[in-house]
Amino acid sequence: TQLLEQSPQFLSIQEGENLTVYCNSSSVFSSLQWYRQEPGEGPVLLVTVVTGGEVKKLKRLTFQFGDARKDSSLHITAAQPGDTGLYLCAGIIIQGAQKLVFGQGTRLTINP
Amino acid sequence: NAGVTQTPKFQVLKTGQSMTLQCAQDMNHEYMSWYRQDPGMGLRLIHYSVGAGITDQGEVPNGYNVSRSTTEDFPLRLLSAAPSQTSVYFCASSSWYGYTFGSGTRLTVV
Protein backbone atom coordinates (compact mmCIF):
# COMPACT_ATOMS: atom_id res chain seq x y z
CA THR A 1 0.00 0.00 0.00
CA GLN A 2 1.37 3.36 -1.09
CA LEU A 3 1.30 6.02 1.62
CA LEU A 4 1.18 8.75 -1.03
CA GLU A 5 -1.05 8.22 -4.06
CA GLN A 6 0.03 10.23 -7.06
CA SER A 7 -2.16 10.70 -10.14
CA PRO A 8 -2.10 10.41 -13.01
CA GLN A 9 0.86 8.06 -13.39
CA PHE A 10 1.20 8.90 -17.09
CA LEU A 11 0.23 12.08 -18.89
CA SER A 12 0.85 13.06 -22.50
CA ILE A 13 -0.36 16.45 -23.70
CA GLN A 14 0.34 19.01 -26.40
CA GLU A 15 2.59 22.01 -25.98
CA GLY A 16 0.69 25.00 -24.62
CA GLU A 17 -1.88 23.02 -22.64
CA ASN A 18 -2.30 23.20 -18.86
CA LEU A 19 -2.11 20.23 -16.51
CA THR A 20 -2.43 19.30 -12.86
CA VAL A 21 -0.81 16.43 -10.98
CA TYR A 22 -2.27 15.32 -7.66
CA CYS A 23 -0.70 13.78 -4.59
CA ASN A 24 -3.06 12.42 -1.93
CA SER A 25 -2.76 10.65 1.41
CA SER A 26 -4.72 9.84 4.53
CA SER A 27 -1.66 10.79 6.59
CA VAL A 28 -0.57 14.21 7.75
CA PHE A 29 2.88 15.36 6.68
CA SER A 30 5.12 17.93 8.33
CA SER A 31 6.02 19.12 4.84
CA LEU A 32 5.62 18.05 1.23
CA GLN A 33 8.23 18.17 -1.49
CA TRP A 34 8.12 17.92 -5.27
CA TYR A 35 11.00 16.51 -7.28
CA ARG A 36 11.75 16.19 -10.96
CA GLN A 37 13.84 13.30 -12.29
CA GLU A 38 15.56 13.01 -15.65
CA PRO A 39 16.57 9.63 -17.16
CA GLY A 40 19.76 8.28 -15.59
CA GLU A 41 19.79 10.87 -12.83
CA GLY A 42 18.55 11.19 -9.28
CA PRO A 43 15.53 13.29 -8.29
CA VAL A 44 16.14 17.03 -8.04
CA LEU A 45 14.19 19.09 -5.52
CA LEU A 46 11.80 21.66 -7.04
CA VAL A 47 9.99 22.98 -3.99
CA THR A 48 9.10 22.35 -0.35
CA VAL A 49 5.72 23.39 1.07
CA VAL A 50 5.36 23.47 4.82
CA THR A 51 2.21 25.31 5.88
CA GLY A 52 -1.32 24.04 5.24
CA GLY A 53 -2.82 26.00 2.34
CA GLU A 54 0.58 27.23 1.20
CA VAL A 55 1.01 28.08 -2.48
CA LYS A 56 4.40 28.44 -4.15
CA LYS A 57 5.14 29.42 -7.72
CA LEU A 58 8.18 28.53 -9.77
CA LYS A 59 7.78 30.26 -13.15
CA ARG A 60 4.95 28.32 -14.86
CA LEU A 61 4.71 25.75 -12.06
CA THR A 62 2.34 26.28 -9.12
CA PHE A 63 2.51 24.04 -6.05
CA GLN A 64 -0.18 23.88 -3.38
CA PHE A 65 -0.26 22.15 -0.01
CA GLY A 66 -3.69 21.11 1.23
CA ASP A 67 -5.16 22.84 4.28
CA ALA A 68 -4.98 19.60 6.29
CA ARG A 69 -1.42 18.89 5.09
CA LYS A 70 -2.51 15.54 3.61
CA ASP A 71 -2.44 16.38 -0.09
CA SER A 72 -0.72 18.54 -2.66
CA SER A 73 -0.98 19.50 -6.31
CA LEU A 74 1.35 20.64 -9.06
CA HIS A 75 -0.14 22.77 -11.82
CA ILE A 76 1.79 23.60 -14.98
CA THR A 77 0.56 26.43 -17.18
CA ALA A 78 1.30 26.46 -20.92
CA ALA A 79 3.40 23.30 -20.82
CA GLN A 80 6.62 23.23 -22.85
CA PRO A 81 8.55 20.23 -24.26
CA GLY A 82 11.26 21.05 -21.72
CA ASP A 83 8.79 20.18 -18.94
CA THR A 84 8.92 16.53 -20.01
CA GLY A 85 10.13 14.27 -17.20
CA LEU A 86 9.19 12.25 -14.14
CA TYR A 87 7.60 14.29 -11.34
CA LEU A 88 7.61 12.88 -7.83
CA CYS A 89 5.83 14.09 -4.73
CA ALA A 90 7.30 13.16 -1.37
CA GLY A 91 6.10 13.76 2.16
CA ILE A 92 8.17 14.11 5.30
CA ILE A 93 6.86 12.26 8.35
CA ILE A 94 8.38 12.30 11.79
CA GLN A 95 8.34 8.87 13.46
CA GLY A 96 11.19 9.25 15.91
CA ALA A 97 13.49 10.18 13.06
CA GLN A 98 12.53 11.98 9.87
CA LYS A 99 11.50 9.87 6.89
CA LEU A 100 10.77 10.94 3.31
CA VAL A 101 8.13 8.84 1.57
CA PHE A 102 7.44 9.06 -2.15
CA GLY A 103 4.43 8.77 -4.40
CA GLN A 104 4.61 6.55 -7.49
CA GLY A 105 5.52 9.43 -9.77
CA THR A 106 3.92 11.03 -12.85
CA ARG A 107 5.64 10.53 -16.17
CA LEU A 108 4.85 13.67 -18.15
CA THR A 109 5.36 14.00 -21.90
CA ILE A 110 4.82 17.33 -23.65
CA ASN A 111 4.50 16.93 -27.41
CA PRO A 112 5.61 19.80 -29.70
CA ASN B 1 30.85 20.25 -7.31
CA ALA B 2 29.45 19.51 -3.87
CA GLY B 3 26.94 16.72 -3.71
CA VAL B 4 26.37 13.00 -3.37
CA THR B 5 28.62 10.56 -5.23
CA GLN B 6 27.53 6.98 -5.89
CA THR B 7 29.63 4.17 -7.30
CA PRO B 8 29.41 2.08 -9.38
CA LYS B 9 26.88 3.44 -11.88
CA PHE B 10 26.08 0.00 -13.30
CA GLN B 11 26.56 -3.49 -11.89
CA VAL B 12 25.55 -7.02 -12.88
CA LEU B 13 25.62 -9.69 -10.19
CA LYS B 14 24.92 -13.39 -10.15
CA THR B 15 22.40 -14.71 -7.66
CA GLY B 16 24.10 -15.28 -4.32
CA GLN B 17 26.97 -12.87 -4.87
CA SER B 18 27.63 -10.03 -2.46
CA MET B 19 28.58 -6.44 -3.15
CA THR B 20 28.72 -2.98 -1.63
CA LEU B 21 27.22 0.13 -3.18
CA GLN B 22 29.25 3.17 -2.20
CA CYS B 23 27.84 6.57 -1.27
CA ALA B 24 29.76 9.67 -0.21
CA GLN B 25 28.66 13.24 0.46
CA ASP B 26 30.71 16.37 1.03
CA MET B 27 28.01 18.65 2.42
CA ASN B 28 28.54 17.67 6.08
CA HIS B 29 24.94 16.45 6.36
CA GLU B 30 24.09 14.27 9.32
CA TYR B 31 21.12 12.51 7.68
CA MET B 32 21.70 10.03 4.87
CA SER B 33 19.43 7.42 3.34
CA TRP B 34 19.18 4.70 0.68
CA TYR B 35 16.24 4.19 -1.67
CA ARG B 36 15.41 1.75 -4.41
CA GLN B 37 13.34 2.76 -7.42
CA ASP B 38 11.21 0.26 -9.31
CA PRO B 39 8.74 0.97 -12.13
CA GLY B 40 5.38 2.21 -10.85
CA MET B 41 6.55 2.19 -7.22
CA GLY B 42 8.31 5.51 -6.81
CA LEU B 43 11.26 5.43 -4.43
CA ARG B 44 11.14 3.20 -1.36
CA LEU B 45 13.28 3.74 1.72
CA ILE B 46 15.70 0.90 2.53
CA HIS B 47 17.81 2.21 5.43
CA TYR B 48 18.65 5.58 6.86
CA SER B 49 21.15 7.15 9.26
CA VAL B 50 20.81 10.23 11.44
CA GLY B 51 24.53 10.45 12.11
CA ALA B 52 27.77 8.51 12.42
CA GLY B 53 27.22 5.25 14.27
CA ILE B 54 23.40 5.41 14.06
CA THR B 55 21.37 3.54 11.47
CA ASP B 56 17.79 2.30 11.24
CA GLN B 57 15.52 0.37 8.91
CA GLY B 58 13.18 1.88 6.38
CA GLU B 59 10.28 0.39 4.46
CA VAL B 60 12.13 -2.40 2.60
CA PRO B 61 15.28 -3.35 4.60
CA ASN B 62 15.37 -7.13 4.07
CA GLY B 63 18.49 -8.34 2.25
CA TYR B 64 20.43 -5.13 2.85
CA ASN B 65 22.88 -3.98 5.53
CA VAL B 66 24.31 -0.54 6.21
CA SER B 67 26.88 1.07 8.47
CA ARG B 68 27.88 4.69 9.10
CA SER B 69 31.42 4.98 10.44
CA THR B 70 31.92 8.56 9.20
CA THR B 71 29.64 11.51 8.40
CA GLU B 72 30.69 11.39 4.75
CA ASP B 73 30.15 7.72 3.86
CA PHE B 74 27.08 5.47 3.94
CA PRO B 75 27.66 2.17 2.09
CA LEU B 76 24.85 -0.28 1.30
CA ARG B 77 25.70 -3.99 1.36
CA LEU B 78 23.90 -6.82 -0.39
CA LEU B 79 24.97 -10.00 1.40
CA SER B 80 23.47 -12.55 -1.01
CA ALA B 81 21.96 -10.95 -4.10
CA ALA B 82 18.57 -12.10 -5.37
CA PRO B 83 16.80 -11.29 -8.67
CA SER B 84 14.19 -9.35 -6.65
CA GLN B 85 16.96 -6.86 -5.81
CA THR B 86 17.27 -5.84 -9.46
CA SER B 87 16.55 -2.12 -9.26
CA VAL B 88 18.00 1.37 -9.39
CA TYR B 89 19.46 2.44 -6.06
CA PHE B 90 19.72 6.04 -4.90
CA CYS B 91 21.61 7.47 -1.97
CA ALA B 92 20.55 10.80 -0.51
CA SER B 93 21.79 13.22 2.12
CA SER B 94 19.63 15.92 3.60
CA SER B 95 19.55 19.13 5.55
CA TRP B 96 16.61 21.22 6.75
CA TYR B 97 16.20 22.53 3.21
CA GLY B 98 15.79 19.32 1.33
CA TYR B 99 17.29 16.15 0.01
CA THR B 100 20.20 15.83 -2.44
CA PHE B 101 20.29 12.59 -4.38
CA GLY B 102 23.14 10.82 -6.11
CA SER B 103 22.85 9.81 -9.75
CA GLY B 104 22.05 6.19 -8.88
CA THR B 105 23.37 2.66 -9.33
CA ARG B 106 21.56 0.40 -11.76
CA LEU B 107 21.87 -3.14 -10.41
CA THR B 108 20.88 -6.28 -12.30
CA VAL B 109 20.88 -9.66 -10.54
CA VAL B 110 20.79 -12.64 -12.89
PDB file of C-alpha atoms in Angstrom:
ATOM      1  CA  THR A   1       0.000   0.000   0.000  1.00  0.00           C
ATOM      2  CA  GLN A   2       1.369   3.360  -1.092  1.00  0.00           C
ATOM      3  CA  LEU A   3       1.304   6.024   1.620  1.00  0.00           C
ATOM      4  CA  LEU A   4       1.175   8.751  -1.032  1.00  0.00           C
ATOM      5  CA  GLU A   5      -1.054   8.215  -4.063  1.00  0.00           C
ATOM      6  CA  GLN A   6       0.028  10.233  -7.064  1.00  0.00           C
ATOM      7  CA  SER A   7      -2.155  10.701 -10.143  1.00  0.00           C
ATOM      8  CA  PRO A   8      -2.103  10.414 -13.011  1.00  0.00           C
ATOM      9  CA  GLN A   9       0.862   8.063 -13.386  1.00  0.00           C
ATOM     10  CA  PHE A  10       1.203   8.895 -17.086  1.00  0.00           C
ATOM     11  CA  LEU A  11       0.227  12.081 -18.893  1.00  0.00           C
ATOM     12  CA  SER A  12       0.854  13.063 -22.499  1.00  0.00           C
ATOM     13  CA  ILE A  13      -0.360  16.451 -23.699  1.00  0.00           C
ATOM     14  CA  GLN A  14       0.337  19.013 -26.396  1.00  0.00           C
ATOM     15  CA  GLU A  15       2.590  22.009 -25.980  1.00  0.00           C
ATOM     16  CA  GLY A  16       0.689  24.998 -24.618  1.00  0.00           C
ATOM     17  CA  GLU A  17      -1.879  23.021 -22.636  1.00  0.00           C
ATOM     18  CA  ASN A  18      -2.300  23.202 -18.862  1.00  0.00           C
ATOM     19  CA  LEU A  19      -2.109  20.228 -16.514  1.00  0.00           C
ATOM     20  CA  THR A  20      -2.429  19.300 -12.865  1.00  0.00           C
ATOM     21  CA  VAL A  21      -0.810  16.429 -10.980  1.00  0.00           C
ATOM     22  CA  TYR A  22      -2.269  15.318  -7.656  1.00  0.00           C
ATOM     23  CA  CYS A  23      -0.702  13.779  -4.591  1.00  0.00           C
ATOM     24  CA  ASN A  24      -3.058  12.415  -1.925  1.00  0.00           C
ATOM     25  CA  SER A  25      -2.756  10.648   1.407  1.00  0.00           C
ATOM     26  CA  SER A  26      -4.724   9.839   4.526  1.00  0.00           C
ATOM     27  CA  SER A  27      -1.663  10.786   6.590  1.00  0.00           C
ATOM     28  CA  VAL A  28      -0.569  14.213   7.751  1.00  0.00           C
ATOM     29  CA  PHE A  29       2.879  15.361   6.678  1.00  0.00           C
ATOM     30  CA  SER A  30       5.120  17.931   8.331  1.00  0.00           C
ATOM     31  CA  SER A  31       6.021  19.119   4.837  1.00  0.00           C
ATOM     32  CA  LEU A  32       5.625  18.046   1.230  1.00  0.00           C
ATOM     33  CA  GLN A  33       8.233  18.165  -1.493  1.00  0.00           C
ATOM     34  CA  TRP A  34       8.124  17.918  -5.273  1.00  0.00           C
ATOM     35  CA  TYR A  35      11.000  16.510  -7.278  1.00  0.00           C
ATOM     36  CA  ARG A  36      11.755  16.191 -10.961  1.00  0.00           C
ATOM     37  CA  GLN A  37      13.835  13.304 -12.290  1.00  0.00           C
ATOM     38  CA  GLU A  38      15.563  13.010 -15.653  1.00  0.00           C
ATOM     39  CA  PRO A  39      16.573   9.634 -17.157  1.00  0.00           C
ATOM     40  CA  GLY A  40      19.756   8.279 -15.592  1.00  0.00           C
ATOM     41  CA  GLU A  41      19.792  10.873 -12.833  1.00  0.00           C
ATOM     42  CA  GLY A  42      18.551  11.187  -9.279  1.00  0.00           C
ATOM     43  CA  PRO A  43      15.533  13.288  -8.292  1.00  0.00           C
ATOM     44  CA  VAL A  44      16.137  17.027  -8.042  1.00  0.00           C
ATOM     45  CA  LEU A  45      14.191  19.088  -5.515  1.00  0.00           C
ATOM     46  CA  LEU A  46      11.801  21.662  -7.039  1.00  0.00           C
ATOM     47  CA  VAL A  47       9.990  22.977  -3.987  1.00  0.00           C
ATOM     48  CA  THR A  48       9.102  22.354  -0.352  1.00  0.00           C
ATOM     49  CA  VAL A  49       5.725  23.393   1.075  1.00  0.00           C
ATOM     50  CA  VAL A  50       5.358  23.468   4.816  1.00  0.00           C
ATOM     51  CA  THR A  51       2.205  25.308   5.885  1.00  0.00           C
ATOM     52  CA  GLY A  52      -1.322  24.041   5.243  1.00  0.00           C
ATOM     53  CA  GLY A  53      -2.823  26.002   2.342  1.00  0.00           C
ATOM     54  CA  GLU A  54       0.575  27.234   1.201  1.00  0.00           C
ATOM     55  CA  VAL A  55       1.008  28.079  -2.478  1.00  0.00           C
ATOM     56  CA  LYS A  56       4.400  28.435  -4.145  1.00  0.00           C
ATOM     57  CA  LYS A  57       5.137  29.424  -7.721  1.00  0.00           C
ATOM     58  CA  LEU A  58       8.176  28.535  -9.774  1.00  0.00           C
ATOM     59  CA  LYS A  59       7.784  30.264 -13.151  1.00  0.00           C
ATOM     60  CA  ARG A  60       4.948  28.323 -14.860  1.00  0.00           C
ATOM     61  CA  LEU A  61       4.708  25.745 -12.058  1.00  0.00           C
ATOM     62  CA  THR A  62       2.338  26.276  -9.120  1.00  0.00           C
ATOM     63  CA  PHE A  63       2.507  24.037  -6.055  1.00  0.00           C
ATOM     64  CA  GLN A  64      -0.180  23.882  -3.380  1.00  0.00           C
ATOM     65  CA  PHE A  65      -0.261  22.151  -0.011  1.00  0.00           C
ATOM     66  CA  GLY A  66      -3.689  21.115   1.233  1.00  0.00           C
ATOM     67  CA  ASP A  67      -5.162  22.837   4.276  1.00  0.00           C
ATOM     68  CA  ALA A  68      -4.980  19.605   6.294  1.00  0.00           C
ATOM     69  CA  ARG A  69      -1.416  18.887   5.089  1.00  0.00           C
ATOM     70  CA  LYS A  70      -2.515  15.539   3.611  1.00  0.00           C
ATOM     71  CA  ASP A  71      -2.440  16.379  -0.088  1.00  0.00           C
ATOM     72  CA  SER A  72      -0.720  18.544  -2.661  1.00  0.00           C
ATOM     73  CA  SER A  73      -0.978  19.499  -6.308  1.00  0.00           C
ATOM     74  CA  LEU A  74       1.350  20.637  -9.062  1.00  0.00           C
ATOM     75  CA  HIS A  75      -0.139  22.770 -11.818  1.00  0.00           C
ATOM     76  CA  ILE A  76       1.787  23.604 -14.983  1.00  0.00           C
ATOM     77  CA  THR A  77       0.565  26.431 -17.184  1.00  0.00           C
ATOM     78  CA  ALA A  78       1.301  26.456 -20.922  1.00  0.00           C
ATOM     79  CA  ALA A  79       3.399  23.296 -20.823  1.00  0.00           C
ATOM     80  CA  GLN A  80       6.617  23.234 -22.850  1.00  0.00           C
ATOM     81  CA  PRO A  81       8.546  20.225 -24.261  1.00  0.00           C
ATOM     82  CA  GLY A  82      11.261  21.051 -21.719  1.00  0.00           C
ATOM     83  CA  ASP A  83       8.790  20.177 -18.938  1.00  0.00           C
ATOM     84  CA  THR A  84       8.917  16.526 -20.014  1.00  0.00           C
ATOM     85  CA  GLY A  85      10.130  14.270 -17.200  1.00  0.00           C
ATOM     86  CA  LEU A  86       9.185  12.249 -14.137  1.00  0.00           C
ATOM     87  CA  TYR A  87       7.603  14.290 -11.342  1.00  0.00           C
ATOM     88  CA  LEU A  88       7.612  12.881  -7.830  1.00  0.00           C
ATOM     89  CA  CYS A  89       5.828  14.088  -4.732  1.00  0.00           C
ATOM     90  CA  ALA A  90       7.297  13.157  -1.367  1.00  0.00           C
ATOM     91  CA  GLY A  91       6.105  13.756   2.161  1.00  0.00           C
ATOM     92  CA  ILE A  92       8.167  14.112   5.302  1.00  0.00           C
ATOM     93  CA  ILE A  93       6.859  12.259   8.346  1.00  0.00           C
ATOM     94  CA  ILE A  94       8.378  12.304  11.788  1.00  0.00           C
ATOM     95  CA  GLN A  95       8.343   8.873  13.462  1.00  0.00           C
ATOM     96  CA  GLY A  96      11.191   9.247  15.908  1.00  0.00           C
ATOM     97  CA  ALA A  97      13.486  10.181  13.056  1.00  0.00           C
ATOM     98  CA  GLN A  98      12.527  11.985   9.875  1.00  0.00           C
ATOM     99  CA  LYS A  99      11.496   9.867   6.885  1.00  0.00           C
ATOM    100  CA  LEU A 100      10.774  10.944   3.310  1.00  0.00           C
ATOM    101  CA  VAL A 101       8.131   8.836   1.570  1.00  0.00           C
ATOM    102  CA  PHE A 102       7.436   9.061  -2.153  1.00  0.00           C
ATOM    103  CA  GLY A 103       4.429   8.773  -4.404  1.00  0.00           C
ATOM    104  CA  GLN A 104       4.613   6.548  -7.489  1.00  0.00           C
ATOM    105  CA  GLY A 105       5.521   9.433  -9.770  1.00  0.00           C
ATOM    106  CA  THR A 106       3.925  11.026 -12.845  1.00  0.00           C
ATOM    107  CA  ARG A 107       5.642  10.534 -16.173  1.00  0.00           C
ATOM    108  CA  LEU A 108       4.850  13.670 -18.150  1.00  0.00           C
ATOM    109  CA  THR A 109       5.356  14.005 -21.898  1.00  0.00           C
ATOM    110  CA  ILE A 110       4.824  17.329 -23.654  1.00  0.00           C
ATOM    111  CA  ASN A 111       4.497  16.931 -27.412  1.00  0.00           C
ATOM    112  CA  PRO A 112       5.614  19.796 -29.695  1.00  0.00           C
TER     113      PRO A 112
ATOM    114  CA  ASN B   1      30.850  20.254  -7.311  1.00  0.00           C
ATOM    115  CA  ALA B   2      29.452  19.513  -3.869  1.00  0.00           C
ATOM    116  CA  GLY B   3      26.944  16.715  -3.714  1.00  0.00           C
ATOM    117  CA  VAL B   4      26.372  12.997  -3.374  1.00  0.00           C
ATOM    118  CA  THR B   5      28.621  10.555  -5.234  1.00  0.00           C
ATOM    119  CA  GLN B   6      27.529   6.984  -5.893  1.00  0.00           C
ATOM    120  CA  THR B   7      29.634   4.168  -7.299  1.00  0.00           C
ATOM    121  CA  PRO B   8      29.407   2.083  -9.377  1.00  0.00           C
ATOM    122  CA  LYS B   9      26.878   3.445 -11.883  1.00  0.00           C
ATOM    123  CA  PHE B  10      26.080   0.004 -13.302  1.00  0.00           C
ATOM    124  CA  GLN B  11      26.563  -3.490 -11.891  1.00  0.00           C
ATOM    125  CA  VAL B  12      25.547  -7.017 -12.880  1.00  0.00           C
ATOM    126  CA  LEU B  13      25.621  -9.693 -10.192  1.00  0.00           C
ATOM    127  CA  LYS B  14      24.920 -13.390 -10.153  1.00  0.00           C
ATOM    128  CA  THR B  15      22.396 -14.708  -7.656  1.00  0.00           C
ATOM    129  CA  GLY B  16      24.099 -15.280  -4.320  1.00  0.00           C
ATOM    130  CA  GLN B  17      26.968 -12.867  -4.870  1.00  0.00           C
ATOM    131  CA  SER B  18      27.630 -10.028  -2.458  1.00  0.00           C
ATOM    132  CA  MET B  19      28.581  -6.443  -3.154  1.00  0.00           C
ATOM    133  CA  THR B  20      28.724  -2.979  -1.630  1.00  0.00           C
ATOM    134  CA  LEU B  21      27.221   0.127  -3.176  1.00  0.00           C
ATOM    135  CA  GLN B  22      29.246   3.170  -2.200  1.00  0.00           C
ATOM    136  CA  CYS B  23      27.840   6.571  -1.268  1.00  0.00           C
ATOM    137  CA  ALA B  24      29.765   9.668  -0.208  1.00  0.00           C
ATOM    138  CA  GLN B  25      28.656  13.239   0.458  1.00  0.00           C
ATOM    139  CA  ASP B  26      30.715  16.370   1.027  1.00  0.00           C
ATOM    140  CA  MET B  27      28.006  18.647   2.425  1.00  0.00           C
ATOM    141  CA  ASN B  28      28.541  17.668   6.077  1.00  0.00           C
ATOM    142  CA  HIS B  29      24.941  16.452   6.359  1.00  0.00           C
ATOM    143  CA  GLU B  30      24.086  14.272   9.323  1.00  0.00           C
ATOM    144  CA  TYR B  31      21.119  12.512   7.683  1.00  0.00           C
ATOM    145  CA  MET B  32      21.700  10.027   4.868  1.00  0.00           C
ATOM    146  CA  SER B  33      19.433   7.422   3.337  1.00  0.00           C
ATOM    147  CA  TRP B  34      19.178   4.700   0.684  1.00  0.00           C
ATOM    148  CA  TYR B  35      16.241   4.194  -1.670  1.00  0.00           C
ATOM    149  CA  ARG B  36      15.409   1.752  -4.412  1.00  0.00           C
ATOM    150  CA  GLN B  37      13.340   2.758  -7.422  1.00  0.00           C
ATOM    151  CA  ASP B  38      11.215   0.260  -9.306  1.00  0.00           C
ATOM    152  CA  PRO B  39       8.738   0.966 -12.134  1.00  0.00           C
ATOM    153  CA  GLY B  40       5.378   2.211 -10.852  1.00  0.00           C
ATOM    154  CA  MET B  41       6.551   2.186  -7.218  1.00  0.00           C
ATOM    155  CA  GLY B  42       8.308   5.510  -6.815  1.00  0.00           C
ATOM    156  CA  LEU B  43      11.256   5.430  -4.427  1.00  0.00           C
ATOM    157  CA  ARG B  44      11.135   3.198  -1.360  1.00  0.00           C
ATOM    158  CA  LEU B  45      13.279   3.745   1.719  1.00  0.00           C
ATOM    159  CA  ILE B  46      15.700   0.903   2.527  1.00  0.00           C
ATOM    160  CA  HIS B  47      17.806   2.208   5.426  1.00  0.00           C
ATOM    161  CA  TYR B  48      18.654   5.577   6.858  1.00  0.00           C
ATOM    162  CA  SER B  49      21.151   7.146   9.258  1.00  0.00           C
ATOM    163  CA  VAL B  50      20.807  10.228  11.442  1.00  0.00           C
ATOM    164  CA  GLY B  51      24.532  10.447  12.105  1.00  0.00           C
ATOM    165  CA  ALA B  52      27.766   8.511  12.416  1.00  0.00           C
ATOM    166  CA  GLY B  53      27.219   5.249  14.275  1.00  0.00           C
ATOM    167  CA  ILE B  54      23.403   5.414  14.059  1.00  0.00           C
ATOM    168  CA  THR B  55      21.368   3.537  11.465  1.00  0.00           C
ATOM    169  CA  ASP B  56      17.789   2.300  11.240  1.00  0.00           C
ATOM    170  CA  GLN B  57      15.521   0.367   8.906  1.00  0.00           C
ATOM    171  CA  GLY B  58      13.182   1.878   6.379  1.00  0.00           C
ATOM    172  CA  GLU B  59      10.283   0.392   4.458  1.00  0.00           C
ATOM    173  CA  VAL B  60      12.133  -2.399   2.603  1.00  0.00           C
ATOM    174  CA  PRO B  61      15.278  -3.354   4.602  1.00  0.00           C
ATOM    175  CA  ASN B  62      15.370  -7.132   4.075  1.00  0.00           C
ATOM    176  CA  GLY B  63      18.490  -8.344   2.255  1.00  0.00           C
ATOM    177  CA  TYR B  64      20.426  -5.127   2.849  1.00  0.00           C
ATOM    178  CA  ASN B  65      22.881  -3.984   5.528  1.00  0.00           C
ATOM    179  CA  VAL B  66      24.309  -0.538   6.209  1.00  0.00           C
ATOM    180  CA  SER B  67      26.878   1.070   8.467  1.00  0.00           C
ATOM    181  CA  ARG B  68      27.885   4.686   9.103  1.00  0.00           C
ATOM    182  CA  SER B  69      31.417   4.983  10.439  1.00  0.00           C
ATOM    183  CA  THR B  70      31.919   8.563   9.201  1.00  0.00           C
ATOM    184  CA  THR B  71      29.641  11.507   8.404  1.00  0.00           C
ATOM    185  CA  GLU B  72      30.690  11.386   4.749  1.00  0.00           C
ATOM    186  CA  ASP B  73      30.148   7.723   3.861  1.00  0.00           C
ATOM    187  CA  PHE B  74      27.084   5.473   3.939  1.00  0.00           C
ATOM    188  CA  PRO B  75      27.658   2.173   2.090  1.00  0.00           C
ATOM    189  CA  LEU B  76      24.852  -0.280   1.298  1.00  0.00           C
ATOM    190  CA  ARG B  77      25.702  -3.994   1.362  1.00  0.00           C
ATOM    191  CA  LEU B  78      23.903  -6.819  -0.388  1.00  0.00           C
ATOM    192  CA  LEU B  79      24.965  -9.995   1.399  1.00  0.00           C
ATOM    193  CA  SER B  80      23.468 -12.549  -1.014  1.00  0.00           C
ATOM    194  CA  ALA B  81      21.957 -10.950  -4.104  1.00  0.00           C
ATOM    195  CA  ALA B  82      18.570 -12.103  -5.370  1.00  0.00           C
ATOM    196  CA  PRO B  83      16.795 -11.292  -8.666  1.00  0.00           C
ATOM    197  CA  SER B  84      14.187  -9.345  -6.648  1.00  0.00           C
ATOM    198  CA  GLN B  85      16.957  -6.862  -5.812  1.00  0.00           C
ATOM    199  CA  THR B  86      17.268  -5.836  -9.458  1.00  0.00           C
ATOM    200  CA  SER B  87      16.546  -2.122  -9.256  1.00  0.00           C
ATOM    201  CA  VAL B  88      17.996   1.371  -9.393  1.00  0.00           C
ATOM    202  CA  TYR B  89      19.461   2.436  -6.056  1.00  0.00           C
ATOM    203  CA  PHE B  90      19.721   6.040  -4.905  1.00  0.00           C
ATOM    204  CA  CYS B  91      21.605   7.468  -1.975  1.00  0.00           C
ATOM    205  CA  ALA B  92      20.550  10.804  -0.508  1.00  0.00           C
ATOM    206  CA  SER B  93      21.790  13.219   2.116  1.00  0.00           C
ATOM    207  CA  SER B  94      19.629  15.921   3.597  1.00  0.00           C
ATOM    208  CA  SER B  95      19.549  19.133   5.554  1.00  0.00           C
ATOM    209  CA  TRP B  96      16.608  21.225   6.754  1.00  0.00           C
ATOM    210  CA  TYR B  97      16.201  22.531   3.215  1.00  0.00           C
ATOM    211  CA  GLY B  98      15.791  19.317   1.333  1.00  0.00           C
ATOM    212  CA  TYR B  99      17.292  16.149   0.011  1.00  0.00           C
ATOM    213  CA  THR B 100      20.199  15.828  -2.440  1.00  0.00           C
ATOM    214  CA  PHE B 101      20.286  12.588  -4.384  1.00  0.00           C
ATOM    215  CA  GLY B 102      23.142  10.818  -6.108  1.00  0.00           C
ATOM    216  CA  SER B 103      22.850   9.806  -9.754  1.00  0.00           C
ATOM    217  CA  GLY B 104      22.052   6.187  -8.882  1.00  0.00           C
ATOM    218  CA  THR B 105      23.375   2.661  -9.329  1.00  0.00           C
ATOM    219  CA  ARG B 106      21.557   0.397 -11.764  1.00  0.00           C
ATOM    220  CA  LEU B 107      21.870  -3.142 -10.408  1.00  0.00           C
ATOM    221  CA  THR B 108      20.878  -6.280 -12.299  1.00  0.00           C
ATOM    222  CA  VAL B 109      20.879  -9.660 -10.543  1.00  0.00           C
ATOM    223  CA  VAL B 110      20.792 -12.644 -12.889  1.00  0.00           C
TER     224      VAL B 110
END
